[in-house]
JSON list of C-alpha atoms in Angstrom, two decimals:
[
{"chain": "T", "resi": 27, "resn": "MET", "atom": "CA", "xyz": [-6.56, 3.44, 66.25]},
{"chain": "T", "resi": 28, "resn": "ASP", "atom": "CA", "xyz": [-4.86, 2.22, 63.09]},
{"chain": "T", "resi": 29, "resn": "PRO", "atom": "CA", "xyz": [-5.62, 4.34, 60.01]},
{"chain": "T", "resi": 30, "resn": "ASP", "atom": "CA", "xyz": [-7.00, 1.26, 58.27]},
{"chain": "T", "resi": 31, "resn": "GLY", "atom": "CA", "xyz": [-9.60, 0.86, 61.00]},
{"chain": "T", "resi": 32, "resn": "SER", "atom": "CA", "xyz": [-7.88, -1.83, 63.08]},
{"chain": "T", "resi": 33, "resn": "ALA", "atom": "CA", "xyz": [-8.80, -2.35, 66.71]},
{"chain": "T", "resi": 34, "resn": "ALA", "atom": "CA", "xyz": [-7.51, 0.11, 69.31]},
{"chain": "T", "resi": 35, "resn": "GLN", "atom": "CA", "xyz": [-4.74, -1.93, 70.96]},
{"chain": "T", "resi": 36, "resn": "ARG", "atom": "CA", "xyz": [-1.07, -1.60, 71.86]},
{"chain": "T", "resi": 37, "resn": "TYR", "atom": "CA", "xyz": [1.14, -1.98, 68.78]},
{"chain": "T", "resi": 38, "resn": "LEU", "atom": "CA", "xyz": [4.87, -1.76, 68.18]},
{"chain": "T", "resi": 39, "resn": "VAL", "atom": "CA", "xyz": [5.46, -0.07, 64.84]},
{"chain": "T", "resi": 40, "resn": "ASP", "atom": "CA", "xyz": [8.53, 0.38, 62.68]},
{"chain": "T", "resi": 41, "resn": "GLU", "atom": "CA", "xyz": [9.92, 3.66, 61.38]},
{"chain": "T", "resi": 42, "resn": "HIS", "atom": "CA", "xyz": [7.25, 3.74, 58.67]},
{"chain": "T", "resi": 43, "resn": "GLY", "atom": "CA", "xyz": [4.40, 3.36, 61.16]},
{"chain": "T", "resi": 44, "resn": "VAL", "atom": "CA", "xyz": [3.64, -0.21, 60.12]},
{"chain": "T", "resi": 45, "resn": "PRO", "atom": "CA", "xyz": [2.60, -2.47, 63.04]},
{"chain": "T", "resi": 46, "resn": "VAL", "atom": "CA", "xyz": [5.18, -5.20, 63.57]},
{"chain": "T", "resi": 47, "resn": "TYR", "atom": "CA", "xyz": [4.27, -6.33, 67.08]},
{"chain": "T", "resi": 48, "resn": "LEU", "atom": "CA", "xyz": [0.98, -6.57, 68.94]},
{"chain": "T", "resi": 49, "resn": "VAL", "atom": "CA", "xyz": [0.64, -6.85, 72.72]},
{"chain": "T", "resi": 50, "resn": "ASP", "atom": "CA", "xyz": [-2.16, -9.37, 73.24]},
{"chain": "T", "resi": 51, "resn": "PRO", "atom": "CA", "xyz": [-2.86, -10.50, 76.82]},
{"chain": "T", "resi": 52, "resn": "GLY", "atom": "CA", "xyz": [-2.56, -14.14, 77.78]},
{"chain": "T", "resi": 53, "resn": "ILE", "atom": "CA", "xyz": [-5.90, -13.95, 79.58]},
{"chain": "T", "resi": 54, "resn": "ASN", "atom": "CA", "xyz": [-8.92, -13.17, 77.38]},
{"chain": "T", "resi": 55, "resn": "GLY", "atom": "CA", "xyz": [-6.58, -12.54, 74.46]},
{"chain": "T", "resi": 56, "resn": "THR", "atom": "CA", "xyz": [-8.07, -12.36, 70.97]},
{"chain": "T", "resi": 57, "resn": "HIS", "atom": "CA", "xyz": [-5.24, -13.76, 68.83]},
{"chain": "T", "resi": 58, "resn": "ARG", "atom": "CA", "xyz": [-4.65, -17.50, 69.23]},
{"chain": "T", "resi": 59, "resn": "ILE", "atom": "CA", "xyz": [-2.40, -18.01, 66.17]},
{"chain": "T", "resi": 60, "resn": "ARG", "atom": "CA", "xyz": [0.84, -16.17, 65.43]},
{"chain": "T", "resi": 61, "resn": "PRO", "atom": "CA", "xyz": [1.62, -14.88, 61.94]},
{"chain": "T", "resi": 62, "resn": "ASP", "atom": "CA", "xyz": [3.99, -17.84, 61.46]},
{"chain": "T", "resi": 63, "resn": "GLY", "atom": "CA", "xyz": [1.10, -20.23, 62.10]},
{"chain": "T", "resi": 64, "resn": "SER", "atom": "CA", "xyz": [2.12, -21.38, 65.60]},
{"chain": "T", "resi": 65, "resn": "ALA", "atom": "CA", "xyz": [-0.55, -21.63, 68.26]},
{"chain": "T", "resi": 66, "resn": "VAL", "atom": "CA", "xyz": [-0.71, -19.31, 71.28]},
{"chain": "T", "resi": 67, "resn": "GLN", "atom": "CA", "xyz": [-2.01, -20.63, 74.59]},
{"chain": "T", "resi": 68, "resn": "LYS", "atom": "CA", "xyz": [-4.75, -18.33, 75.89]},
{"chain": "T", "resi": 69, "resn": "PHE", "atom": "CA", "xyz": [-6.79, -18.54, 79.08]},
{"chain": "T", "resi": 70, "resn": "ASP", "atom": "CA", "xyz": [-10.40, -17.45, 79.23]},
{"chain": "T", "resi": 71, "resn": "ALA", "atom": "CA", "xyz": [-11.88, -15.54, 82.18]},
{"chain": "T", "resi": 72, "resn": "PRO", "atom": "CA", "xyz": [-15.66, -15.58, 81.63]},
{"chain": "T", "resi": 73, "resn": "LYS", "atom": "CA", "xyz": [-16.47, -13.21, 84.49]},
{"chain": "T", "resi": 74, "resn": "ALA", "atom": "CA", "xyz": [-13.93, -10.63, 83.33]},
{"chain": "T", "resi": 75, "resn": "THR", "atom": "CA", "xyz": [-15.26, -10.95, 79.77]},
{"chain": "T", "resi": 76, "resn": "LEU", "atom": "CA", "xyz": [-18.82, -10.38, 80.94]},
{"chain": "T", "resi": 77, "resn": "MET", "atom": "CA", "xyz": [-17.85, -7.30, 82.93]},
{"chain": "T", "resi": 78, "resn": "SER", "atom": "CA", "xyz": [-15.89, -5.93, 79.98]},
{"chain": "T", "resi": 79, "resn": "TYR", "atom": "CA", "xyz": [-18.95, -6.35, 77.73]},
{"chain": "T", "resi": 80, "resn": "ILE", "atom": "CA", "xyz": [-21.09, -4.47, 80.25]},
{"chain": "T", "resi": 81, "resn": "ILE", "atom": "CA", "xyz": [-18.57, -1.65, 80.64]},
{"chain": "T", "resi": 82, "resn": "LYS", "atom": "CA", "xyz": [-18.03, -1.34, 76.89]},
{"chain": "T", "resi": 83, "resn": "GLY", "atom": "CA", "xyz": [-21.80, -1.36, 76.34]},
{"chain": "T", "resi": 84, "resn": "ILE", "atom": "CA", "xyz": [-22.33, 1.44, 78.87]},
{"chain": "T", "resi": 85, "resn": "LEU", "atom": "CA", "xyz": [-19.49, 3.59, 77.51]},
{"chain": "T", "resi": 86, "resn": "SER", "atom": "CA", "xyz": [-20.52, 3.09, 73.89]},
{"chain": "T", "resi": 87, "resn": "HIS", "atom": "CA", "xyz": [-24.24, 3.53, 74.71]},
{"chain": "T", "resi": 88, "resn": "LYS", "atom": "CA", "xyz": [-24.96, 0.19, 73.03]},
{"chain": "T", "resi": 89, "resn": "LEU", "atom": "CA", "xyz": [-25.83, -1.90, 76.08]},
{"chain": "T", "resi": 90, "resn": "PRO", "atom": "CA", "xyz": [-29.07, -3.85, 75.46]},
{"chain": "T", "resi": 91, "resn": "TRP", "atom": "CA", "xyz": [-30.96, -2.35, 78.38]},
{"chain": "T", "resi": 92, "resn": "ALA", "atom": "CA", "xyz": [-34.09, -4.32, 77.49]},
{"chain": "T", "resi": 93, "resn": "LEU", "atom": "CA", "xyz": [-32.31, -7.56, 78.40]},
{"chain": "T", "resi": 94, "resn": "VAL", "atom": "CA", "xyz": [-30.90, -6.02, 81.59]},
{"chain": "T", "resi": 95, "resn": "LEU", "atom": "CA", "xyz": [-34.34, -4.82, 82.70]},
{"chain": "T", "resi": 96, "resn": "LEU", "atom": "CA", "xyz": [-35.88, -8.18, 81.77]},
{"chain": "T", "resi": 97, "resn": "GLY", "atom": "CA", "xyz": [-33.30, -9.95, 83.94]},
{"chain": "T", "resi": 98, "resn": "ALA", "atom": "CA", "xyz": [-34.05, -7.58, 86.83]},
{"chain": "T", "resi": 99, "resn": "ILE", "atom": "CA", "xyz": [-37.78, -8.28, 86.51]},
{"chain": "T", "resi": 100, "resn": "ILE", "atom": "CA", "xyz": [-37.15, -12.04, 86.47]},
{"chain": "T", "resi": 101, "resn": "ALA", "atom": "CA", "xyz": [-34.97, -11.69, 89.59]},
{"chain": "T", "resi": 102, "resn": "ILE", "atom": "CA", "xyz": [-37.75, -9.79, 91.39]},
{"chain": "T", "resi": 103, "resn": "VAL", "atom": "CA", "xyz": [-40.28, -12.48, 90.46]},
{"chain": "T", "resi": 104, "resn": "LEU", "atom": "CA", "xyz": [-37.92, -15.21, 91.69]},
{"chain": "T", "resi": 105, "resn": "GLU", "atom": "CA", "xyz": [-37.34, -13.47, 95.02]},
{"chain": "T", "resi": 106, "resn": "MET", "atom": "CA", "xyz": [-41.10, -12.97, 95.50]},
{"chain": "T", "resi": 107, "resn": "SER", "atom": "CA", "xyz": [-41.52, -16.70, 94.78]},
{"chain": "T", "resi": 108, "resn": "GLY", "atom": "CA", "xyz": [-38.98, -17.62, 97.45]},
{"chain": "T", "resi": 109, "resn": "ILE", "atom": "CA", "xyz": [-36.31, -18.71, 94.95]},
{"chain": "T", "resi": 110, "resn": "PRO", "atom": "CA", "xyz": [-32.80, -17.24, 95.40]},
{"chain": "T", "resi": 111, "resn": "SER", "atom": "CA", "xyz": [-32.27, -15.19, 92.25]},
{"chain": "T", "resi": 112, "resn": "LEU", "atom": "CA", "xyz": [-28.47, -15.17, 92.62]},
{"chain": "T", "resi": 113, "resn": "ALA", "atom": "CA", "xyz": [-28.22, -18.96, 92.64]},
{"chain": "T", "resi": 114, "resn": "PHE", "atom": "CA", "xyz": [-30.62, -19.12, 89.69]},
{"chain": "T", "resi": 115, "resn": "ALA", "atom": "CA", "xyz": [-28.57, -16.57, 87.73]},
{"chain": "T", "resi": 116, "resn": "VAL", "atom": "CA", "xyz": [-25.29, -18.35, 88.49]},
{"chain": "T", "resi": 117, "resn": "GLY", "atom": "CA", "xyz": [-26.82, -21.60, 87.24]},
{"chain": "T", "resi": 118, "resn": "LEU", "atom": "CA", "xyz": [-27.75, -19.88, 83.96]},
{"chain": "T", "resi": 119, "resn": "TYR", "atom": "CA", "xyz": [-24.44, -18.08, 83.66]},
{"chain": "T", "resi": 120, "resn": "LEU", "atom": "CA", "xyz": [-22.04, -20.95, 84.29]},
{"chain": "T", "resi": 121, "resn": "PRO", "atom": "CA", "xyz": [-21.60, -23.83, 81.83]},
{"chain": "T", "resi": 122, "resn": "LEU", "atom": "CA", "xyz": [-22.70, -27.31, 82.83]},
{"chain": "T", "resi": 123, "resn": "ALA", "atom": "CA", "xyz": [-19.08, -28.30, 83.40]},
{"chain": "T", "resi": 124, "resn": "SER", "atom": "CA", "xyz": [-18.97, -25.79, 86.28]},
{"chain": "T", "resi": 125, "resn": "SER", "atom": "CA", "xyz": [-22.56, -25.84, 87.53]},
{"chain": "T", "resi": 126, "resn": "SER", "atom": "CA", "xyz": [-22.81, -29.65, 87.75]},
{"chain": "T", "resi": 127, "resn": "PRO", "atom": "CA", "xyz": [-20.15, -29.96, 90.53]},
{"chain": "T", "resi": 128, "resn": "ILE", "atom": "CA", "xyz": [-21.88, -27.08, 92.34]},
{"chain": "T", "resi": 129, "resn": "PHE", "atom": "CA", "xyz": [-25.16, -29.01, 92.15]},
{"chain": "T", "resi": 130, "resn": "VAL", "atom": "CA", "xyz": [-23.49, -32.16, 93.49]},
{"chain": "T", "resi": 131, "resn": "GLY", "atom": "CA", "xyz": [-21.96, -30.17, 96.34]},
{"chain": "T", "resi": 132, "resn": "GLY", "atom": "CA", "xyz": [-25.37, -28.71, 97.13]},
{"chain": "T", "resi": 133, "resn": "MET", "atom": "CA", "xyz": [-26.86, -32.21, 97.29]},
{"chain": "T", "resi": 134, "resn": "ILE", "atom": "CA", "xyz": [-24.14, -33.28, 99.72]},
{"chain": "T", "resi": 135, "resn": "ARG", "atom": "CA", "xyz": [-24.88, -30.24, 101.90]},
{"chain": "T", "resi": 136, "resn": "TRP", "atom": "CA", "xyz": [-28.59, -31.11, 101.78]},
{"chain": "T", "resi": 137, "resn": "LEU", "atom": "CA", "xyz": [-27.87, -34.66, 102.95]},
{"chain": "T", "resi": 138, "resn": "VAL", "atom": "CA", "xyz": [-25.64, -33.38, 105.76]},
{"chain": "T", "resi": 139, "resn": "ASP", "atom": "CA", "xyz": [-28.33, -30.90, 106.82]},
{"chain": "T", "resi": 140, "resn": "ARG", "atom": "CA", "xyz": [-30.86, -33.74, 107.00]},
{"chain": "T", "resi": 141, "resn": "TYR", "atom": "CA", "xyz": [-28.46, -35.64, 109.24]},
{"chain": "T", "resi": 142, "resn": "LEU", "atom": "CA", "xyz": [-28.08, -32.58, 111.48]},
{"chain": "T", "resi": 143, "resn": "ARG", "atom": "CA", "xyz": [-31.85, -32.26, 111.81]},
{"chain": "T", "resi": 144, "resn": "VAL", "atom": "CA", "xyz": [-31.95, -35.81, 113.16]},
{"chain": "T", "resi": 145, "resn": "LYS", "atom": "CA", "xyz": [-28.88, -35.25, 115.34]},
{"chain": "T", "resi": 146, "resn": "PHE", "atom": "CA", "xyz": [-30.28, -32.14, 117.03]},
{"chain": "T", "resi": 147, "resn": "ARG", "atom": "CA", "xyz": [-33.97, -33.06, 117.01]},
{"chain": "T", "resi": 148, "resn": "HIS", "atom": "CA", "xyz": [-34.02, -33.27, 120.81]},
{"chain": "T", "resi": 149, "resn": "LYS", "atom": "CA", "xyz": [-32.90, -29.62, 121.09]},
{"chain": "T", "resi": 150, "resn": "ASN", "atom": "CA", "xyz": [-35.84, -28.24, 119.06]},
{"chain": "T", "resi": 151, "resn": "LEU", "atom": "CA", "xyz": [-33.59, -25.86, 117.11]},
{"chain": "T", "resi": 152, "resn": "SER", "atom": "CA", "xyz": [-35.04, -23.35, 114.66]},
{"chain": "T", "resi": 153, "resn": "ASP", "atom": "CA", "xyz": [-34.15, -23.36, 110.96]},
{"chain": "T", "resi": 154, "resn": "THR", "atom": "CA", "xyz": [-31.70, -20.51, 111.51]},
{"chain": "T", "resi": 155, "resn": "GLU", "atom": "CA", "xyz": [-29.97, -22.38, 114.34]},
{"chain": "T", "resi": 156, "resn": "LEU", "atom": "CA", "xyz": [-29.81, -25.56, 112.26]},
{"chain": "T", "resi": 157, "resn": "THR", "atom": "CA", "xyz": [-28.24, -23.59, 109.41]},
{"chain": "T", "resi": 158, "resn": "ALA", "atom": "CA", "xyz": [-25.68, -22.20, 111.85]},
{"chain": "T", "resi": 159, "resn": "GLU", "atom": "CA", "xyz": [-24.86, -25.73, 113.02]},
{"chain": "T", "resi": 160, "resn": "GLY", "atom": "CA", "xyz": [-24.37, -26.76, 109.40]},
{"chain": "T", "resi": 161, "resn": "ASP", "atom": "CA", "xyz": [-22.05, -23.82, 108.79]},
{"chain": "T", "resi": 162, "resn": "LYS", "atom": "CA", "xyz": [-19.92, -24.99, 111.71]},
{"chain": "T", "resi": 163, "resn": "SER", "atom": "CA", "xyz": [-19.64, -28.48, 110.28]},
{"chain": "T", "resi": 164, "resn": "PRO", "atom": "CA", "xyz": [-16.13, -29.75, 109.46]},
{"chain": "T", "resi": 165, "resn": "GLY", "atom": "CA", "xyz": [-17.50, -30.51, 106.02]},
{"chain": "T", "resi": 166, "resn": "VAL", "atom": "CA", "xyz": [-17.68, -26.77, 105.35]},
{"chain": "T", "resi": 167, "resn": "LEU", "atom": "CA", "xyz": [-13.98, -26.46, 106.19]},
{"chain": "T", "resi": 168, "resn": "LEU", "atom": "CA", "xyz": [-13.15, -29.35, 103.89]},
{"chain": "T", "resi": 169, "resn": "ALA", "atom": "CA", "xyz": [-15.25, -27.81, 101.10]},
{"chain": "T", "resi": 170, "resn": "SER", "atom": "CA", "xyz": [-13.37, -24.53, 101.60]},
{"chain": "T", "resi": 171, "resn": "GLY", "atom": "CA", "xyz": [-10.15, -26.50, 101.19]},
{"chain": "T", "resi": 172, "resn": "TYR", "atom": "CA", "xyz": [-11.51, -27.92, 97.94]},
{"chain": "T", "resi": 173, "resn": "ILE", "atom": "CA", "xyz": [-12.12, -24.37, 96.68]},
{"chain": "T", "resi": 174, "resn": "ALA", "atom": "CA", "xyz": [-8.64, -23.21, 97.69]},
{"chain": "T", "resi": 175, "resn": "GLY", "atom": "CA", "xyz": [-7.03, -26.28, 96.17]},
{"chain": "T", "resi": 176, "resn": "GLY", "atom": "CA", "xyz": [-8.89, -25.78, 92.90]},
{"chain": "T", "resi": 177, "resn": "ALA", "atom": "CA", "xyz": [-7.80, -22.13, 92.74]},
{"chain": "T", "resi": 178, "resn": "ILE", "atom": "CA", "xyz": [-4.16, -23.01, 93.45]},
{"chain": "T", "resi": 179, "resn": "THR", "atom": "CA", "xyz": [-4.24, -25.79, 90.87]},
{"chain": "T", "resi": 180, "resn": "GLY", "atom": "CA", "xyz": [-5.63, -23.39, 88.28]},
{"chain": "T", "resi": 181, "resn": "ILE", "atom": "CA", "xyz": [-2.77, -20.98, 88.93]},
{"chain": "T", "resi": 182, "resn": "VAL", "atom": "CA", "xyz": [-0.22, -23.82, 88.68]},
{"chain": "T", "resi": 183, "resn": "ILE", "atom": "CA", "xyz": [-1.72, -24.98, 85.38]},
{"chain": "T", "resi": 184, "resn": "ALA", "atom": "CA", "xyz": [-1.69, -21.43, 84.02]},
{"chain": "T", "resi": 185, "resn": "ALA", "atom": "CA", "xyz": [1.95, -20.97, 85.08]},
{"chain": "T", "resi": 186, "resn": "LYS", "atom": "CA", "xyz": [2.83, -24.34, 83.58]},
{"chain": "T", "resi": 187, "resn": "GLU", "atom": "CA", "xyz": [1.46, -23.23, 80.23]},
{"chain": "T", "resi": 188, "resn": "MET", "atom": "CA", "xyz": [2.85, -19.69, 80.15]},
{"chain": "T", "resi": 189, "resn": "VAL", "atom": "CA", "xyz": [6.17, -19.66, 82.05]},
{"chain": "T", "resi": 190, "resn": "GLY", "atom": "CA", "xyz": [9.10, -20.77, 79.88]},
{"chain": "T", "resi": 191, "resn": "PRO", "atom": "CA", "xyz": [10.87, -23.46, 81.97]},
{"chain": "T", "resi": 192, "resn": "LEU", "atom": "CA", "xyz": [7.61, -24.74, 83.43]},
{"chain": "T", "resi": 193, "resn": "ALA", "atom": "CA", "xyz": [5.95, -24.84, 80.01]},
{"chain": "T", "resi": 194, "resn": "ALA", "atom": "CA", "xyz": [8.49, -27.36, 78.68]},
{"chain": "T", "resi": 195, "resn": "ILE", "atom": "CA", "xyz": [8.03, -29.60, 81.74]},
{"chain": "T", "resi": 196, "resn": "GLY", "atom": "CA", "xyz": [4.27, -29.23, 81.52]},
{"chain": "T", "resi": 197, "resn": "HIS", "atom": "CA", "xyz": [4.19, -30.23, 77.87]},
{"chain": "T", "resi": 198, "resn": "ARG", "atom": "CA", "xyz": [6.26, -33.34, 78.61]},
{"chain": "T", "resi": 199, "resn": "ILE", "atom": "CA", "xyz": [3.91, -34.30, 81.45]},
{"chain": "T", "resi": 200, "resn": "GLU", "atom": "CA", "xyz": [0.90, -33.70, 79.21]},
{"chain": "T", "resi": 201, "resn": "GLU", "atom": "CA", "xyz": [2.38, -35.86, 76.46]},
{"chain": "T", "resi": 202, "resn": "TRP", "atom": "CA", "xyz": [3.08, -38.67, 78.94]},
{"chain": "T", "resi": 203, "resn": "GLN", "atom": "CA", "xyz": [-0.45, -38.46, 80.36]},
{"chain": "T", "resi": 204, "resn": "THR", "atom": "CA", "xyz": [-2.00, -38.50, 76.91]},
{"chain": "T", "resi": 205, "resn": "ALA", "atom": "CA", "xyz": [-0.04, -41.62, 76.04]},
{"chain": "T", "resi": 206, "resn": "HIS", "atom": "CA", "xyz": [-0.18, -43.57, 79.33]},
{"chain": "T", "resi": 207, "resn": "ASN", "atom": "CA", "xyz": [-2.80, -42.14, 81.74]},
{"chain": "T", "resi": 208, "resn": "PRO", "atom": "CA", "xyz": [-6.26, -43.70, 81.11]},
{"chain": "T", "resi": 209, "resn": "PHE", "atom": "CA", "xyz": [-7.86, -40.99, 83.29]},
{"chain": "T", "resi": 210, "resn": "VAL", "atom": "CA", "xyz": [-6.79, -38.32, 80.77]},
{"chain": "T", "resi": 211, "resn": "SER", "atom": "CA", "xyz": [-7.24, -39.96, 77.39]},
{"chain": "T", "resi": 212, "resn": "GLY", "atom": "CA", "xyz": [-8.74, -43.15, 76.08]},
{"chain": "T", "resi": 213, "resn": "ALA", "atom": "CA", "xyz": [-12.11, -44.69, 75.40]},
{"chain": "T", "resi": 214, "resn": "TYR", "atom": "CA", "xyz": [-13.11, -44.77, 79.09]},
{"chain": "T", "resi": 215, "resn": "ALA", "atom": "CA", "xyz": [-11.38, -41.60, 80.30]},
{"chain": "T", "resi": 216, "resn": "ASP", "atom": "CA", "xyz": [-14.63, -39.82, 81.18]},
{"chain": "T", "resi": 217, "resn": "LEU", "atom": "CA", "xyz": [-15.94, -42.76, 83.20]},
{"chain": "T", "resi": 218, "resn": "LEU", "atom": "CA", "xyz": [-12.64, -43.32, 84.98]},
{"chain": "T", "resi": 219, "resn": "ALA", "atom": "CA", "xyz": [-12.46, -39.63, 85.88]},
{"chain": "T", "resi": 220, "resn": "LEU", "atom": "CA", "xyz": [-15.67, -40.09, 87.87]},
{"chain": "T", "resi": 221, "resn": "ILE", "atom": "CA", "xyz": [-13.86, -42.40, 90.30]},
{"chain": "T", "resi": 222, "resn": "PRO", "atom": "CA", "xyz": [-11.73, -39.73, 92.04]},
{"chain": "T", "resi": 223, "resn": "PHE", "atom": "CA", "xyz": [-14.69, -37.33, 91.85]},
{"chain": "T", "resi": 224, "resn": "LEU", "atom": "CA", "xyz": [-16.95, -39.80, 93.66]},
{"chain": "T", "resi": 225, "resn": "ILE", "atom": "CA", "xyz": [-14.21, -40.47, 96.22]},
{"chain": "T", "resi": 226, "resn": "ILE", "atom": "CA", "xyz": [-13.87, -36.78, 97.16]},
{"chain": "T", "resi": 227, "resn": "CYS", "atom": "CA", "xyz": [-17.67, -36.46, 97.27]},
{"chain": "T", "resi": 228, "resn": "LEU", "atom": "CA", "xyz": [-17.92, -39.43, 99.63]},
{"chain": "T", "resi": 229, "resn": "LEU", "atom": "CA", "xyz": [-15.09, -38.03, 101.74]},
{"chain": "T", "resi": 230, "resn": "LEU", "atom": "CA", "xyz": [-16.88, -34.68, 101.98]},
{"chain": "T", "resi": 231, "resn": "TYR", "atom": "CA", "xyz": [-20.13, -36.37, 103.03]},
{"chain": "T", "resi": 232, "resn": "LEU", "atom": "CA", "xyz": [-18.46, -38.53, 105.68]},
{"chain": "T", "resi": 233, "resn": "VAL", "atom": "CA", "xyz": [-16.56, -35.55, 107.11]},
{"chain": "T", "resi": 234, "resn": "GLY", "atom": "CA", "xyz": [-19.77, -33.53, 107.18]},
{"chain": "T", "resi": 235, "resn": "ARG", "atom": "CA", "xyz": [-21.46, -36.33, 109.13]},
{"chain": "T", "resi": 236, "resn": "ASP", "atom": "CA", "xyz": [-18.59, -36.47, 111.65]},
{"chain": "T", "resi": 237, "resn": "VAL", "atom": "CA", "xyz": [-17.62, -39.98, 110.58]},
{"chain": "T", "resi": 238, "resn": "LEU", "atom": "CA", "xyz": [-14.07, -39.07, 109.50]},
{"chain": "T", "resi": 239, "resn": "MET", "atom": "CA", "xyz": [-11.55, -36.52, 110.75]},
{"chain": "T", "resi": 240, "resn": "VAL", "atom": "CA", "xyz": [-13.50, -35.84, 113.91]},
{"chain": "T", "resi": 241, "resn": "THR", "atom": "CA", "xyz": [-11.74, -33.81, 116.61]},
{"chain": "T", "resi": 242, "resn": "ARG", "atom": "CA", "xyz": [-12.40, -35.57, 119.88]},
{"chain": "T", "resi": 243, "resn": "PRO", "atom": "CA", "xyz": [-12.40, -33.51, 123.10]},
{"chain": "T", "resi": 244, "resn": "ARG", "atom": "CA", "xyz": [-9.46, -34.20, 125.34]},
{"chain": "T", "resi": 245, "resn": "ALA", "atom": "CA", "xyz": [-10.10, -36.14, 128.50]},
{"chain": "T", "resi": 246, "resn": "GLN", "atom": "CA", "xyz": [-9.67, -34.05, 131.63]}
]
């Protein structure tokens, strides 16, 4: 801890004990502007931030237990009402930018499940068996690929912003997109961005309904 009451962090000090360098992480870092006024690219990790708040609250004995107990009571009421408390909590926790695609994906799964009910109606399957058939759908594999692709893209974007040689290339690409790509900037950028989103949603639905990318059994 600095004698002046500064935050307990890692500092590099000179021979007089004056801090001259501060180690601030690139993820969940607190300083976004250098002393010379230049901006620092930081990446937020909401889940890690939440866990850090909980841990700090427990260790410092300042965790608002009333809110924690209230959330536990609400979760119990939701479960007794037949509503999944985890899905409800995730919907409250995530911003609309993240929860809206999850909602759209859930609607696609609901439509595919309705199709499977019609497809297997002659077999008189139970709800558990119908859920198992839905989990075996090729649409689930494609959705898993969407998740993996999104994670890999996030890592590439983070590396592009933080790694020296890639950062220069990334900035040039970003400048070109801002100037020439209507899907990134412009008066209709938000509407145009819905086009690829709707395409991948339609592709996911068609794959889930066995219309596209169907593996046909080999003829004997």
